[in-house]
Coordinates of C-alpha atoms in Angstrom, one line a residue:
Chain A
M292 CA 2.2 37.3 4.3
I293 CA -0.3 34.5 5.2
Y294 CA 0.9 30.8 4.7
R295 CA -2.0 28.1 4.5
F296 CA -1.3 24.4 5.3
T297 CA -3.1 21.2 5.9
C298 CA -1.7 19.9 9.0
I299 CA 0.0 16.4 8.7
V300 CA 0.6 15.7 12.3
C301 CA -2.8 13.5 12.8
P302 CA -5.3 12.3 10.5
L303 CA -7.5 15.3 11.4
G304 CA -5.9 17.4 8.7
C305 CA -6.7 21.0 10.2
S306 CA -6.4 23.9 7.8
I307 CA -3.8 26.0 9.5
E308 CA -2.9 29.6 8.5
V309 CA 0.4 31.3 9.8
E310 CA 0.7 35.0 9.5
M311 CA 4.3 36.2 9.0
E312 CA 5.9 39.5 8.7
N313 CA 9.8 40.1 8.3
G314 CA 10.4 36.7 9.4
E315 CA 8.5 37.0 12.6
V316 CA 5.4 34.8 13.3
L317 CA 2.6 37.2 14.2
G318 CA -0.2 34.5 14.5
V319 CA -1.6 31.0 14.0
T320 CA -4.9 30.1 13.4
G321 CA -6.9 26.9 12.5
H322 CA -5.0 24.3 14.5
T323 CA -6.7 22.4 17.3
C324 CA -3.7 21.1 19.2
P325 CA -0.3 22.6 20.3
R326 CA 1.5 19.8 18.2
G327 CA -0.3 21.4 15.2
M328 CA 0.8 24.9 15.9
E329 CA 4.5 23.9 16.6
W330 CA 4.5 22.0 13.3
A331 CA 3.2 24.8 11.2
I332 CA 5.6 27.3 12.6
E333 CA 8.4 24.9 12.0
E334 CA 7.0 24.5 8.4
V335 CA 7.1 28.1 7.7
T336 CA 10.2 29.2 9.3
N337 CA 12.6 26.2 9.0
P338 CA 10.9 23.4 6.9
R339 CA 12.9 20.1 6.9
R340 CA 12.3 16.7 5.2
V341 CA 14.0 13.3 5.4
V342 CA 15.4 12.7 1.9
M343 CA 15.5 9.2 0.2
S344 CA 17.2 7.9 -2.9
V345 CA 18.9 5.1 -4.3
V346 CA 22.9 4.7 -4.9
P347 CA 24.5 2.3 -7.3
V348 CA 26.2 -0.8 -5.8
E349 CA 28.6 -3.1 -7.3
G350 CA 28.3 -6.8 -6.6
G351 CA 25.0 -6.9 -4.8
A352 CA 21.9 -9.0 -5.6
L353 CA 20.3 -5.9 -7.0
P354 CA 22.0 -3.0 -8.8
T355 CA 21.1 -0.4 -6.2
V356 CA 20.9 0.2 -2.4
S357 CA 18.3 2.5 -1.1
V358 CA 19.3 5.3 1.3
K359 CA 17.9 8.0 3.5
T360 CA 19.2 10.9 5.6
A361 CA 19.5 9.9 9.3
E362 CA 17.7 13.2 10.3
P363 CA 15.6 15.8 8.4
V364 CA 17.4 18.1 6.0
P365 CA 16.6 21.8 5.5
K366 CA 14.3 22.0 2.4
E367 CA 16.4 24.5 0.5
K368 CA 19.5 22.1 0.8
I369 CA 17.9 19.0 -0.8
P370 CA 18.8 19.7 -4.4
E371 CA 22.5 20.1 -3.3
L372 CA 22.3 16.8 -1.4
M373 CA 20.8 15.2 -4.3
K374 CA 23.7 16.1 -6.4
F375 CA 26.0 14.8 -3.7
L376 CA 24.1 11.4 -3.7
A377 CA 24.1 11.1 -7.6
K378 CA 27.9 10.7 -7.3
L379 CA 28.0 8.1 -4.7
K380 CA 29.0 4.6 -5.8
L381 CA 29.0 1.6 -3.3
K382 CA 30.4 -1.9 -3.2
A383 CA 28.8 -4.9 -1.7
P384 CA 28.4 -5.9 1.0
V385 CA 26.2 -3.1 2.6
N386 CA 24.1 -3.7 5.5
V387 CA 20.7 -2.2 6.3
G388 CA 21.3 0.7 8.8
Q389 CA 25.0 1.2 7.7
V390 CA 26.2 4.7 7.4
V391 CA 27.5 4.7 3.7
A392 CA 28.4 8.5 3.6
E393 CA 28.3 11.7 5.2
W394 CA 27.2 15.2 3.8
E395 CA 27.7 18.5 5.9
G396 CA 27.5 16.6 9.2
I397 CA 24.3 14.5 8.0
K398 CA 24.7 10.7 7.8
I399 CA 23.3 8.9 4.8
V400 CA 22.1 5.4 6.0
A401 CA 21.5 2.2 3.8
T402 CA 18.0 1.1 4.0
R403 CA 18.3 -1.9 1.8
G404 CA 21.1 -4.2 2.1
A405 CA 23.3 -5.5 -0.8
Chain B
M212 CA 11.9 -37.1 -27.8
E213 CA 12.4 -35.2 -24.5
P214 CA 11.5 -37.3 -21.4
M215 CA 8.5 -36.2 -19.3
P216 CA 9.9 -33.8 -16.7
Q217 CA 9.8 -35.2 -13.2
I218 CA 7.5 -33.4 -10.9
S219 CA 8.9 -33.4 -7.4
M220 CA 6.4 -33.9 -4.4
L221 CA 6.5 -32.1 -1.3
S222 CA 4.3 -31.9 1.8
Y223 CA 3.6 -29.2 4.4
D224 CA 0.9 -28.1 6.9
V225 CA 0.5 -24.7 5.4
V226 CA 1.7 -23.1 2.1
V227 CA 2.0 -19.3 1.9
I228 CA 1.5 -17.8 -1.4
G229 CA 3.3 -14.3 -1.5
G230 CA 6.4 -13.2 0.1
G231 CA 5.5 -9.7 0.8
P232 CA 4.6 -8.4 4.3
A233 CA 1.3 -10.4 4.6
G234 CA 2.9 -13.5 3.5
M235 CA 6.0 -13.1 5.5
A236 CA 4.1 -12.2 8.7
A237 CA 2.1 -15.2 8.2
A238 CA 4.9 -17.6 7.6
V239 CA 6.8 -16.3 10.7
K240 CA 3.5 -16.6 13.0
A241 CA 2.8 -20.2 11.5
K242 CA 6.4 -21.4 12.1
E243 CA 6.0 -19.8 15.6
L244 CA 2.8 -21.7 16.3
G245 CA 4.7 -25.0 15.3
L246 CA 3.2 -25.6 11.8
N247 CA 5.5 -27.0 9.0
V248 CA 5.3 -24.0 6.5
L249 CA 6.5 -23.3 3.1
L250 CA 6.6 -19.6 1.6
L251 CA 6.6 -19.1 -2.2
D252 CA 7.3 -15.8 -4.0
E253 CA 7.6 -15.3 -7.7
N254 CA 10.0 -12.5 -7.6
D255 CA 13.7 -13.1 -7.0
Y256 CA 13.6 -11.4 -3.5
L257 CA 11.3 -11.3 -0.6
G258 CA 9.4 -8.4 0.4
G259 CA 7.0 -7.9 -2.2
I260 CA 6.6 -4.2 -3.1
L261 CA 8.3 -3.0 0.1
P262 CA 11.8 -3.1 -1.2
Q263 CA 10.9 -0.4 -3.7
C264 CA 9.0 1.8 -1.3
I265 CA 12.1 3.7 -0.1
H266 CA 10.4 6.5 1.6
P267 CA 9.7 6.5 5.3
G268 CA 6.3 5.9 7.0
F269 CA 6.1 2.1 7.6
G270 CA 5.8 0.1 10.8
L271 CA 4.6 2.7 13.4
H272 CA 2.0 0.4 14.7
Y273 CA 3.8 -3.0 14.0
F274 CA 7.4 -2.2 14.9
K275 CA 6.6 1.0 17.0
E276 CA 9.0 3.0 14.9
E277 CA 9.0 4.6 11.7
L278 CA 10.8 2.8 9.0
T279 CA 11.2 2.7 5.2
G280 CA 9.8 0.0 3.2
P281 CA 13.0 -1.9 2.5
E282 CA 13.7 -1.6 6.3
F283 CA 10.3 -3.1 7.1
A284 CA 10.8 -5.9 4.8
S285 CA 14.3 -6.7 6.0
R286 CA 13.0 -6.8 9.6
L287 CA 10.4 -9.6 8.7
A288 CA 12.9 -11.3 6.4
K289 CA 15.5 -11.5 9.3
R290 CA 12.9 -13.0 11.6
L291 CA 11.8 -15.4 8.9
V292 CA 15.4 -16.7 8.3
E293 CA 16.1 -16.7 12.1
L294 CA 13.2 -19.1 12.6
G295 CA 14.2 -21.3 9.6
V296 CA 11.2 -20.8 7.7
E297 CA 11.4 -22.5 4.3
Y298 CA 10.9 -20.1 1.4
R299 CA 11.5 -20.3 -2.2
T300 CA 11.8 -17.2 -4.6
A301 CA 11.6 -17.1 -8.3
A302 CA 8.5 -19.6 -7.5
R303 CA 5.6 -19.0 -9.7
V304 CA 2.4 -20.7 -8.7
L305 CA 0.6 -22.3 -11.6
E306 CA -2.3 -23.6 -10.0
I307 CA -4.2 -24.4 -6.7
K308 CA -6.4 -27.7 -6.3
N309 CA -8.8 -28.1 -3.4
Y310 CA -9.5 -32.0 -3.1
S311 CA -10.7 -31.9 0.3
D312 CA -10.8 -29.7 3.3
L313 CA -7.3 -31.0 4.5
E314 CA -6.1 -32.2 1.1
K315 CA -4.9 -29.2 -1.1
V316 CA -2.3 -28.8 -3.9
V317 CA -0.1 -26.1 -4.9
I318 CA 1.7 -26.5 -8.3
F319 CA 4.6 -24.2 -8.9
T320 CA 7.7 -23.8 -11.2
S321 CA 11.1 -22.7 -10.1
P322 CA 14.4 -22.6 -11.6
A323 CA 15.0 -25.9 -9.9
G324 CA 11.9 -27.4 -11.6
V325 CA 8.2 -28.1 -11.3
Y326 CA 6.7 -29.0 -7.7
Q327 CA 3.6 -30.3 -6.5
V328 CA 2.9 -29.5 -2.9
W329 CA 0.4 -31.1 -0.7
T330 CA -0.8 -29.1 2.1
K331 CA -3.5 -29.0 4.9
A332 CA -4.2 -25.2 4.5
I333 CA -3.3 -22.3 2.2
I334 CA -2.6 -18.7 3.0
Y335 CA -3.1 -16.6 0.0
A336 CA -1.2 -13.3 0.0
A337 CA -0.3 -12.4 -3.6
G338 CA -1.1 -8.8 -3.1
A339 CA -2.6 -6.8 -5.9
R340 CA -2.1 -5.5 -9.3
E341 CA -2.3 -1.9 -10.6
R342 CA -5.0 -0.7 -12.9
H343 CA -3.5 0.3 -16.2
A344 CA -4.0 3.0 -18.9
F345 CA -6.5 0.9 -21.0
E346 CA -8.6 0.5 -17.9
I347 CA -9.2 4.2 -17.4
G348 CA -10.0 5.0 -20.9
I349 CA -6.9 6.4 -22.1
V350 CA -6.6 6.1 -26.1
G351 CA -4.1 7.0 -28.7
D352 CA -0.7 5.9 -30.0
R353 CA 0.9 2.8 -28.6
V354 CA 4.2 4.4 -27.7
A355 CA 7.0 3.8 -25.1
G356 CA 6.9 6.0 -22.1
I357 CA 3.6 4.7 -20.4
Y358 CA 4.2 3.1 -17.0
T359 CA 2.0 2.2 -14.1
A360 CA 3.3 4.1 -10.9
G361 CA 4.6 0.7 -9.6
E362 CA 6.4 -0.1 -12.8
A363 CA 8.3 3.3 -12.7
Q364 CA 9.1 2.8 -8.9
T365 CA 10.7 -0.6 -9.7
L366 CA 12.7 0.9 -12.6
M367 CA 13.9 4.0 -10.3
D368 CA 14.2 2.5 -7.0
I369 CA 15.3 -1.2 -7.6
Y370 CA 17.2 -0.9 -10.8
G371 CA 18.4 2.8 -10.5
I372 CA 17.0 3.8 -14.1
L373 CA 15.1 7.1 -14.4
P374 CA 12.1 6.3 -16.7
G375 CA 11.7 9.7 -18.2
K376 CA 12.5 13.4 -18.0
E377 CA 9.1 15.2 -18.4
V378 CA 6.4 13.4 -16.7
V379 CA 2.7 13.6 -16.2
I380 CA 1.2 11.6 -13.4
V381 CA -2.5 10.4 -13.7
G382 CA -4.1 10.0 -10.1
S383 CA -3.3 11.8 -6.9
G384 CA -3.3 8.8 -4.7
D385 CA -0.4 8.1 -2.3
V386 CA 1.6 6.0 -4.9
G387 CA 1.2 8.7 -7.6
L388 CA 2.1 11.6 -5.3
I389 CA 5.2 9.6 -3.8
M390 CA 6.4 8.9 -7.4
A391 CA 5.8 12.5 -8.3
R392 CA 8.4 13.4 -5.4
R393 CA 10.9 10.6 -6.6
F394 CA 10.8 12.0 -10.1
A395 CA 11.3 15.5 -8.8
L396 CA 14.1 14.6 -6.6
E397 CA 16.1 12.7 -9.4
G398 CA 15.8 15.7 -11.6
A399 CA 12.8 15.0 -13.8
K400 CA 10.2 17.7 -14.5
V401 CA 6.9 16.7 -13.0
K402 CA 4.5 18.7 -15.3
A403 CA 1.2 17.9 -13.7
V404 CA -0.6 15.5 -11.5
I405 CA -4.2 14.9 -12.9
E406 CA -6.9 13.7 -10.6
L407 CA -10.4 12.8 -11.8
M408 CA -12.2 13.5 -8.3
P409 CA -12.6 17.0 -7.0
Y410 CA -10.4 16.2 -4.2
P411 CA -6.9 14.7 -3.9
G412 CA -6.7 11.0 -3.2
G413 CA -3.8 10.8 -1.0
L414 CA -2.9 11.3 2.5
A415 CA -2.4 15.1 3.7
R416 CA 1.3 14.4 4.2
N417 CA 1.7 13.1 0.4
V418 CA -0.4 15.8 -0.9
M419 CA 2.1 18.4 0.6
I420 CA 4.7 16.9 -2.0
L421 CA 3.1 19.0 -4.6
R422 CA 3.8 22.1 -2.8
D423 CA 7.4 21.1 -1.9
F424 CA 8.1 20.8 -5.7
N425 CA 5.6 23.2 -7.2
I426 CA 3.9 20.6 -9.1
P427 CA 0.5 21.7 -10.4
L428 CA -2.6 19.5 -9.3
Y429 CA -5.4 19.3 -11.7
L430 CA -8.6 18.3 -9.8
S431 CA -11.7 17.1 -11.8
H432 CA -9.6 16.4 -14.8
K433 CA -8.8 13.2 -16.7
V434 CA -6.2 12.2 -19.4
V435 CA -7.9 10.8 -22.4
E436 CA -5.4 10.6 -25.1
V437 CA -1.6 10.1 -25.7
R438 CA 0.2 11.0 -28.8
G439 CA 3.8 10.4 -30.0
R440 CA 6.0 8.7 -32.4
G441 CA 7.8 5.9 -30.7
R442 CA 7.7 7.6 -27.5
V443 CA 5.2 9.7 -25.5
Q444 CA 5.2 13.3 -26.7
R445 CA 2.2 14.8 -25.5
V446 CA -1.0 13.9 -23.6
K447 CA -4.6 15.4 -23.8
V448 CA -6.2 16.6 -20.6
V449 CA -10.0 17.2 -20.2
R450 CA -12.0 19.0 -17.4
V451 CA -14.8 16.8 -16.0
D452 CA -18.1 18.1 -14.4
E453 CA -19.4 17.0 -10.9
N454 CA -20.9 13.9 -12.5
L455 CA -17.4 13.1 -13.8
N456 CA -18.6 13.6 -17.4
E457 CA -16.1 15.1 -19.9
T458 CA -16.8 19.0 -20.5
G459 CA -15.5 20.5 -23.7
E460 CA -12.6 22.1 -21.8
E461 CA -9.3 20.5 -23.0
F462 CA -5.7 21.0 -23.4
W463 CA -2.4 19.3 -24.3
I464 CA 0.7 18.9 -22.0
E465 CA 4.0 18.1 -23.7
A466 CA 5.8 15.2 -21.8
D467 CA 7.7 11.9 -22.6
T468 CA 6.3 10.0 -19.8
L469 CA 2.9 9.1 -18.6
V470 CA 2.7 7.4 -15.1
I471 CA -0.6 5.8 -14.3
S472 CA -1.5 5.6 -10.6
A473 CA -5.3 4.7 -10.9
G474 CA -5.6 2.3 -7.9
L475 CA -5.0 -1.3 -7.2
I476 CA -7.1 -4.4 -7.7
P477 CA -6.6 -7.6 -5.5
S478 CA -4.9 -10.3 -7.4
V479 CA -7.5 -13.2 -6.9
K480 CA -7.4 -15.0 -10.4
K481 CA -6.0 -18.2 -8.9
L482 CA -8.7 -18.1 -6.1
K483 CA -11.7 -17.5 -8.5
K484 CA -10.7 -20.5 -10.5
I485 CA -11.3 -22.9 -7.6
G486 CA -14.7 -21.2 -6.9
V487 CA -13.7 -18.8 -4.0
E488 CA -16.6 -16.2 -3.7
I489 CA -15.4 -12.6 -4.4
D490 CA -16.8 -9.3 -2.8
P491 CA -17.2 -6.8 -5.8
A492 CA -16.8 -4.1 -3.4
T493 CA -13.3 -4.9 -2.0
G494 CA -12.3 -6.9 -5.1
G495 CA -11.1 -9.7 -2.8
P496 CA -12.5 -12.8 -1.3
V497 CA -15.5 -12.9 1.1
V498 CA -14.1 -14.0 4.3
N499 CA -15.1 -14.8 7.8
D500 CA -13.3 -13.4 10.9
R501 CA -10.4 -15.9 10.7
L502 CA -9.9 -14.6 7.2
E503 CA -11.0 -17.8 5.7
T504 CA -12.5 -17.7 2.2
S505 CA -15.7 -19.5 1.0
V506 CA -13.2 -22.5 0.4
P507 CA -12.6 -24.1 3.8
G508 CA -8.8 -23.9 4.6
I509 CA -7.9 -21.2 2.1
F510 CA -7.2 -18.1 4.1
V511 CA -6.3 -14.6 2.6
A512 CA -4.4 -11.6 3.9
G513 CA -2.9 -8.2 2.8
N514 CA -3.8 -6.5 -0.4
S515 CA -5.4 -9.7 -1.8
L516 CA -7.9 -9.4 1.0
L517 CA -8.5 -5.7 0.4
I518 CA -6.5 -2.7 -0.6
N519 CA -4.8 -1.6 2.6
D520 CA -3.2 2.0 3.3
L521 CA -0.9 0.8 5.8
V522 CA 1.6 -2.1 5.8
D523 CA 1.0 -2.5 9.6
Y524 CA -2.4 -3.9 9.1
V525 CA -1.3 -6.0 6.3
A526 CA 1.1 -7.8 8.6
E527 CA -1.5 -8.1 11.2
Q528 CA -3.9 -9.9 8.6
G529 CA -1.0 -12.2 7.8
E530 CA -0.5 -13.1 11.5
L531 CA -4.2 -13.6 11.9
A532 CA -4.4 -15.9 8.7
A533 CA -1.5 -17.8 10.3
E534 CA -3.5 -18.5 13.8
S535 CA -6.6 -19.4 11.7
A536 CA -4.6 -22.0 9.7
K537 CA -3.5 -23.7 12.9
E538 CA -7.0 -23.7 14.3
F539 CA -8.2 -25.3 11.0
I540 CA -5.6 -27.9 10.8
E541 CA -6.1 -28.7 14.6
K542 CA -9.9 -28.9 14.5
G543 CA -10.3 -30.0 11.0
G544 CA -12.2 -26.9 10.2
I545 CA -13.3 -23.4 11.4
E546 CA -16.5 -23.9 13.2
S547 CA -19.1 -21.4 14.6
R548 CA -22.5 -21.8 16.3
K549 CA -23.6 -18.8 14.1
W550 CA -22.3 -16.4 11.7
V551 CA -23.2 -12.8 12.0
K552 CA -23.3 -11.1 8.4
V553 CA -21.6 -7.6 8.3
R554 CA -23.7 -5.2 6.3
K555 CA -22.8 -1.9 4.5
G556 CA -24.8 0.9 5.7
Q557 CA -24.9 4.6 4.7
N558 CA -21.6 6.0 3.3
V559 CA -19.8 2.5 3.7
R560 CA -18.2 1.7 0.4
L561 CA -16.5 -1.5 1.5
I562 CA -15.9 -3.6 4.5
A563 CA -14.3 -6.8 5.6
P564 CA -14.4 -9.3 7.1
H565 CA -18.0 -10.3 6.1
Y566 CA -19.0 -12.9 8.7
L567 CA -18.3 -12.7 12.5
S568 CA -18.4 -15.6 14.9
G569 CA -18.7 -13.6 18.0
D570 CA -16.1 -16.2 19.6
R571 CA -13.1 -13.7 19.1
D572 CA -12.6 -10.0 19.1
V573 CA -12.2 -8.7 15.5
Y574 CA -10.8 -5.8 13.5
L575 CA -13.2 -4.5 10.8
Y576 CA -11.6 -2.8 8.0
L577 CA -13.8 -0.2 5.9
R578 CA -13.7 2.6 3.7
V579 CA -16.3 5.4 3.2
A580 CA -17.7 6.3 -0.1
R581 CA -17.3 10.0 0.1
P582 CA -15.4 12.4 2.5
M583 CA -17.7 13.8 5.5
E584 CA -16.8 15.8 8.6
N585 CA -18.0 15.3 12.0
V586 CA -19.5 12.0 11.7
E587 CA -20.6 9.1 13.8
L588 CA -19.8 5.5 13.0
R589 CA -22.8 3.4 14.2
I590 CA -23.7 -0.3 14.4
P591 CA -27.4 -0.1 15.5
E592 CA -27.7 -3.7 16.1
I593 CA -25.4 -3.5 19.0
G594 CA -25.7 -0.2 20.1
K595 CA -22.1 0.9 19.1
K596 CA -21.3 4.5 18.3
L597 CA -18.2 6.1 17.7
R598 CA -17.5 9.9 17.0
L599 CA -15.0 10.6 14.2
P600 CA -13.9 14.2 13.2
V601 CA -13.0 13.6 9.6
V602 CA -13.7 10.4 7.2
K603 CA -12.0 10.2 3.8
P604 CA -12.2 7.6 1.1
A605 CA -8.5 7.6 1.0
E606 CA -8.1 6.6 4.6
M607 CA -9.2 3.1 5.8
I608 CA -11.1 2.9 9.1
R609 CA -10.0 0.1 11.3
L610 CA -12.6 -0.7 14.1
K611 CA -12.2 -3.1 16.9
L612 CA -15.1 -5.1 17.8
R613 CA -15.1 -7.2 20.9
A614 CA -16.4 -10.9 21.0
E615 CA -19.1 -9.7 23.6
E616 CA -20.2 -6.9 21.4
I617 CA -20.7 -9.2 18.4
Q618 CA -22.6 -11.8 20.5
K619 CA -25.3 -9.1 20.9
A620 CA -26.1 -9.3 17.3
S621 CA -28.3 -12.0 16.1
E622 CA -28.1 -12.6 12.3
K623 CA -26.5 -9.2 10.9
L624 CA -24.9 -6.1 11.9
T625 CA -24.9 -2.9 9.8
V626 CA -22.0 -0.4 9.9
E627 CA -22.9 3.0 8.9
V628 CA -21.3 6.5 8.9
V629 CA -23.7 9.3 9.5
R630 CA -23.6 12.8 10.4
A631 CA -23.3 13.3 14.2

């Protein structure tokens, strides 16, 4: 199985191919730097994303505060995390940088105050 | 009969119009430089569009760390408040008047009344507006469910309202792709992203969103028609040829929401009214290397100057505009022995600033017309050459020229992007 990516490590945007078999990386081609290779392997074996959303807040100037995960989350867990975030409700005051919740050890941080 | 409303008079060194990243950075810098400054914004909150841009990717250059939009905005706002910069929100500028170089008037309304502000300089940082459905030739029923990407973003990420459940997005620029992700994350079905050009318009990291959420991207296609009763029900998509002309190939997509992400246009109406010269390529004013427009003492920064990709450069422009306003007020004008005109050469679609003094280092901001690989950016008049592996219209090039380099040019310098 060959996975194709446009690398996002730098603006060069190399087309990288990662060849996989039974969960093993057989080879990486198309990259022009070691960072690109590392990124592509990570992207195939363990893709992660920082997740952001908004959460309703009571008593703030705006009706929501924006939040993000303090670290990247495994891609396949994102739908589950979104369900968790959809149930959150906060009360003002909330400060930028405040940890407003925790989910499976991952901190949910406010990025907009209320 | 109602009595005539009282118009309150105020007086400042500099008025900054727009409280987004350009305006806030300008107001902070102006205050640091000892100017008496007033910042005006028509929104109820500072930050411009940043508070609704809740994704990361901001501030790597300006704050040397990766922030979300609201975090970037709150850092600037914090500095603004710490320095005691005066600002008014919900303040809508009605008119700018230019009586003489150091006598200008800004009239604005606010919940507290109408104000007339006398000022020596103006920094205009009112951002941009979005192109809407009518401007890109979409016809059909007048129904609910058609939003610009920015409107959809305001609804979702400021007010917490999901604008629709089955979404078609027009335009694969960064804003369109980021909204595709937001809709998908919040449980809506993004049925397609439709792109007129044969290549995606956004940065590679944003194009990846499509793979993450299995969203089909139709390149060389356009939405031409919307149908529905009361609400969007379906949209018609047509394939275009290499000259962007419609082919006969067409199909319908069922959707309740159409999101238009078809580019931004600098908001310069109030500047045009007082005779500021506009560059048709950038859509913003023609400026010199102090970001001064053709009307002395009126400076411009951010997306009103030209559409930027990175907020970091927007803030940098704001700071430069503030330094320039200080120079203008102190010397009674921006003087230069000569102005070197910047010309667009091969494969350069737009560039600013337009006139360089050679008295100071300058950043040129430019975009190419079409993507190219393995190119050289050249300025023949001064013997400047720079190798670039890739150039894309979606990615603005920022080029630093030192004062000594500019001085080598006599009347003009031509920036061109050619095969190396």
